[in-house]
């Protein structure tokens, strides 16, 4: 099973901040991204969109929307 570490890119920054680990599913809903881990716990990230998903590095990159 592929579990992702999720990072967030702020508005104009090239640096990324780790949001959470061990994420199995992601869904964009009403301007936020909902991240679900193996226990079913949800981590919401407001005003964000999915920028990149990489199964080789097991990373998901979110980007803050203006």
mmCIF file with all atom_site columns, C-alpha atoms in Angstrom:
data_model
loop_
_atom_site.group_PDB
_atom_site.id
_atom_site.type_symbol
_atom_site.label_atom_id
_atom_site.label_alt_id
_atom_site.label_comp_id
_atom_site.label_asym_id
_atom_site.label_entity_id
_atom_site.label_seq_id
_atom_site.pdbx_PDB_ins_code
_atom_site.Cartn_x
_atom_site.Cartn_y
_atom_site.Cartn_z
_atom_site.occupancy
_atom_site.B_iso_or_equiv
_atom_site.pdbx_formal_charge
_atom_site.auth_seq_id
_atom_site.auth_comp_id
_atom_site.auth_asym_id
_atom_site.auth_atom_id
_atom_site.pdbx_PDB_model_num
ATOM 1  C CA . UNK A 1 1  ? 0.000   0.000  0.000  1.00 0.00 ? 1  UNK A CA 1
ATOM 2  C CA . UNK A 1 2  ? 1.290   3.449  -0.895 1.00 0.00 ? 2  UNK A CA 1
ATOM 3  C CA . UNK A 1 3  ? 1.168   6.000  1.919  1.00 0.00 ? 3  UNK A CA 1
ATOM 4  C CA . UNK A 1 4  ? 2.016   9.601  1.121  1.00 0.00 ? 4  UNK A CA 1
ATOM 5  C CA . UNK A 1 5  ? 3.786   12.316 3.022  1.00 0.00 ? 5  UNK A CA 1
ATOM 6  C CA . UNK A 1 6  ? 1.959   15.548 2.217  1.00 0.00 ? 6  UNK A CA 1
ATOM 7  C CA . UNK A 1 7  ? 3.682   18.912 1.811  1.00 0.00 ? 7  UNK A CA 1
ATOM 8  C CA . UNK A 1 8  ? 2.211   22.387 1.325  1.00 0.00 ? 8  UNK A CA 1
ATOM 9  C CA . UNK A 1 9  ? 3.648   25.140 -0.879 1.00 0.00 ? 9  UNK A CA 1
ATOM 10 C CA . UNK A 1 10 ? 2.667   28.583 0.395  1.00 0.00 ? 10 UNK A CA 1
ATOM 11 C CA . UNK A 1 11 ? 1.625   31.346 -2.033 1.00 0.00 ? 11 UNK A CA 1
ATOM 12 C CA . UNK A 1 12 ? 4.889   32.568 -3.549 1.00 0.00 ? 12 UNK A CA 1
ATOM 13 C CA . UNK A 1 13 ? 7.345   30.417 -1.627 1.00 0.00 ? 13 UNK A CA 1
ATOM 14 C CA . UNK A 1 14 ? 9.391   27.619 -3.155 1.00 0.00 ? 14 UNK A CA 1
ATOM 15 C CA . UNK A 1 15 ? 9.871   26.054 0.274  1.00 0.00 ? 15 UNK A CA 1
ATOM 16 C CA . UNK A 1 16 ? 7.435   23.360 1.286  1.00 0.00 ? 16 UNK A CA 1
ATOM 17 C CA . UNK A 1 17 ? 6.090   22.584 4.742  1.00 0.00 ? 17 UNK A CA 1
ATOM 18 C CA . UNK A 1 18 ? 5.166   19.060 5.820  1.00 0.00 ? 18 UNK A CA 1
ATOM 19 C CA . UNK A 1 19 ? 1.463   18.792 6.652  1.00 0.00 ? 19 UNK A CA 1
ATOM 20 C CA . UNK A 1 20 ? 1.035   15.118 7.568  1.00 0.00 ? 20 UNK A CA 1
ATOM 21 C CA . UNK A 1 21 ? 2.257   11.575 6.885  1.00 0.00 ? 21 UNK A CA 1
ATOM 22 C CA . UNK A 1 22 ? 0.755   8.157  6.078  1.00 0.00 ? 22 UNK A CA 1
ATOM 23 C CA . UNK A 1 23 ? -2.025  9.493  3.849  1.00 0.00 ? 23 UNK A CA 1
ATOM 24 C CA . UNK A 1 24 ? -3.920  6.942  1.774  1.00 0.00 ? 24 UNK A CA 1
ATOM 25 C CA . UNK A 1 25 ? -6.551  9.098  0.065  1.00 0.00 ? 25 UNK A CA 1
ATOM 26 C CA . UNK A 1 26 ? -7.127  12.729 -0.872 1.00 0.00 ? 26 UNK A CA 1
ATOM 27 C CA . UNK A 1 27 ? -10.232 14.518 -2.078 1.00 0.00 ? 27 UNK A CA 1
ATOM 28 C CA . UNK A 1 28 ? -10.824 18.137 -3.038 1.00 0.00 ? 28 UNK A CA 1
ATOM 29 C CA . UNK A 1 29 ? -14.127 19.409 -1.715 1.00 0.00 ? 29 UNK A CA 1
ATOM 30 C CA . UNK A 1 30 ? -15.474 22.958 -1.382 1.00 0.00 ? 30 UNK A CA 1
ATOM 31 C CA . UNK A 1 31 ? -12.098 24.702 -1.661 1.00 0.00 ? 31 UNK A CA 1
ATOM 32 C CA . UNK A 1 32 ? -10.220 22.406 0.697  1.00 0.00 ? 32 UNK A CA 1
ATOM 33 C CA . UNK A 1 33 ? -8.305  19.171 0.374  1.00 0.00 ? 33 UNK A CA 1
ATOM 34 C CA . UNK A 1 34 ? -9.357  16.356 2.701  1.00 0.00 ? 34 UNK A CA 1
ATOM 35 C CA . UNK A 1 35 ? -6.547  13.907 3.526  1.00 0.00 ? 35 UNK A CA 1
ATOM 36 C CA . UNK A 1 36 ? -7.401  10.501 5.018  1.00 0.00 ? 36 UNK A CA 1
ATOM 37 C CA . UNK A 1 37 ? -4.945  8.254  6.846  1.00 0.00 ? 37 UNK A CA 1
ATOM 38 C CA . UNK A 1 38 ? -5.088  4.479  7.486  1.00 0.00 ? 38 UNK A CA 1
ATOM 39 C CA . UNK A 1 39 ? -7.203  4.967  10.624 1.00 0.00 ? 39 UNK A CA 1
ATOM 40 C CA . UNK A 1 40 ? -9.821  6.994  8.763  1.00 0.00 ? 40 UNK A CA 1
ATOM 41 C CA . UNK A 1 41 ? -8.784  10.265 10.404 1.00 0.00 ? 41 UNK A CA 1
ATOM 42 C CA . UNK A 1 42 ? -9.263  13.298 8.168  1.00 0.00 ? 42 UNK A CA 1
ATOM 43 C CA . UNK A 1 43 ? -6.830  16.236 7.941  1.00 0.00 ? 43 UNK A CA 1
ATOM 44 C CA . UNK A 1 44 ? -8.403  19.193 6.121  1.00 0.00 ? 44 UNK A CA 1
ATOM 45 C CA . UNK A 1 45 ? -6.218  21.734 4.316  1.00 0.00 ? 45 UNK A CA 1
ATOM 46 C CA . UNK A 1 46 ? -8.151  24.927 3.532  1.00 0.00 ? 46 UNK A CA 1
ATOM 47 C CA . UNK A 1 47 ? -7.737  26.910 0.305  1.00 0.00 ? 47 UNK A CA 1
ATOM 48 C CA . UNK A 1 48 ? -5.467  24.335 -1.310 1.00 0.00 ? 48 UNK A CA 1
ATOM 49 C CA . UNK A 1 49 ? -5.305  22.258 -4.443 1.00 0.00 ? 49 UNK A CA 1
ATOM 50 C CA . UNK A 1 50 ? -3.329  19.147 -5.357 1.00 0.00 ? 50 UNK A CA 1
ATOM 51 C CA . UNK A 1 51 ? -0.262  20.220 -7.339 1.00 0.00 ? 51 UNK A CA 1
ATOM 52 C CA . UNK A 1 52 ? 1.637   16.919 -7.690 1.00 0.00 ? 52 UNK A CA 1
ATOM 53 C CA . UNK A 1 53 ? 1.441   13.261 -6.644 1.00 0.00 ? 53 UNK A CA 1
ATOM 54 C CA . UNK A 1 54 ? 4.539   11.073 -6.907 1.00 0.00 ? 54 UNK A CA 1
ATOM 55 C CA . UNK A 1 55 ? 4.270   7.368  -6.053 1.00 0.00 ? 55 UNK A CA 1
ATOM 56 C CA . UNK A 1 56 ? 8.017   6.820  -6.477 1.00 0.00 ? 56 UNK A CA 1
ATOM 57 C CA . UNK A 1 57 ? 8.892   9.251  -3.679 1.00 0.00 ? 57 UNK A CA 1
ATOM 58 C CA . UNK A 1 58 ? 5.532   8.731  -1.925 1.00 0.00 ? 58 UNK A CA 1
ATOM 59 C CA . UNK A 1 59 ? 4.965   12.473 -1.782 1.00 0.00 ? 59 UNK A CA 1
ATOM 60 C CA . UNK A 1 60 ? 1.921   14.631 -2.431 1.00 0.00 ? 60 UNK A CA 1
ATOM 61 C CA . UNK A 1 61 ? 2.391   18.354 -2.944 1.00 0.00 ? 61 UNK A CA 1
ATOM 62 C CA . UNK A 1 62 ? -0.458  20.764 -2.192 1.00 0.00 ? 62 UNK A CA 1
ATOM 63 C CA . UNK A 1 63 ? -0.449  24.405 -3.223 1.00 0.00 ? 63 UNK A CA 1
ATOM 64 C CA . UNK A 1 64 ? -2.178  27.247 -1.390 1.00 0.00 ? 64 UNK A CA 1
ATOM 65 C CA . UNK A 1 65 ? -4.711  29.032 -3.560 1.00 0.00 ? 65 UNK A CA 1
ATOM 66 C CA . UNK A 1 66 ? -4.968  32.840 -3.492 1.00 0.00 ? 66 UNK A CA 1
#
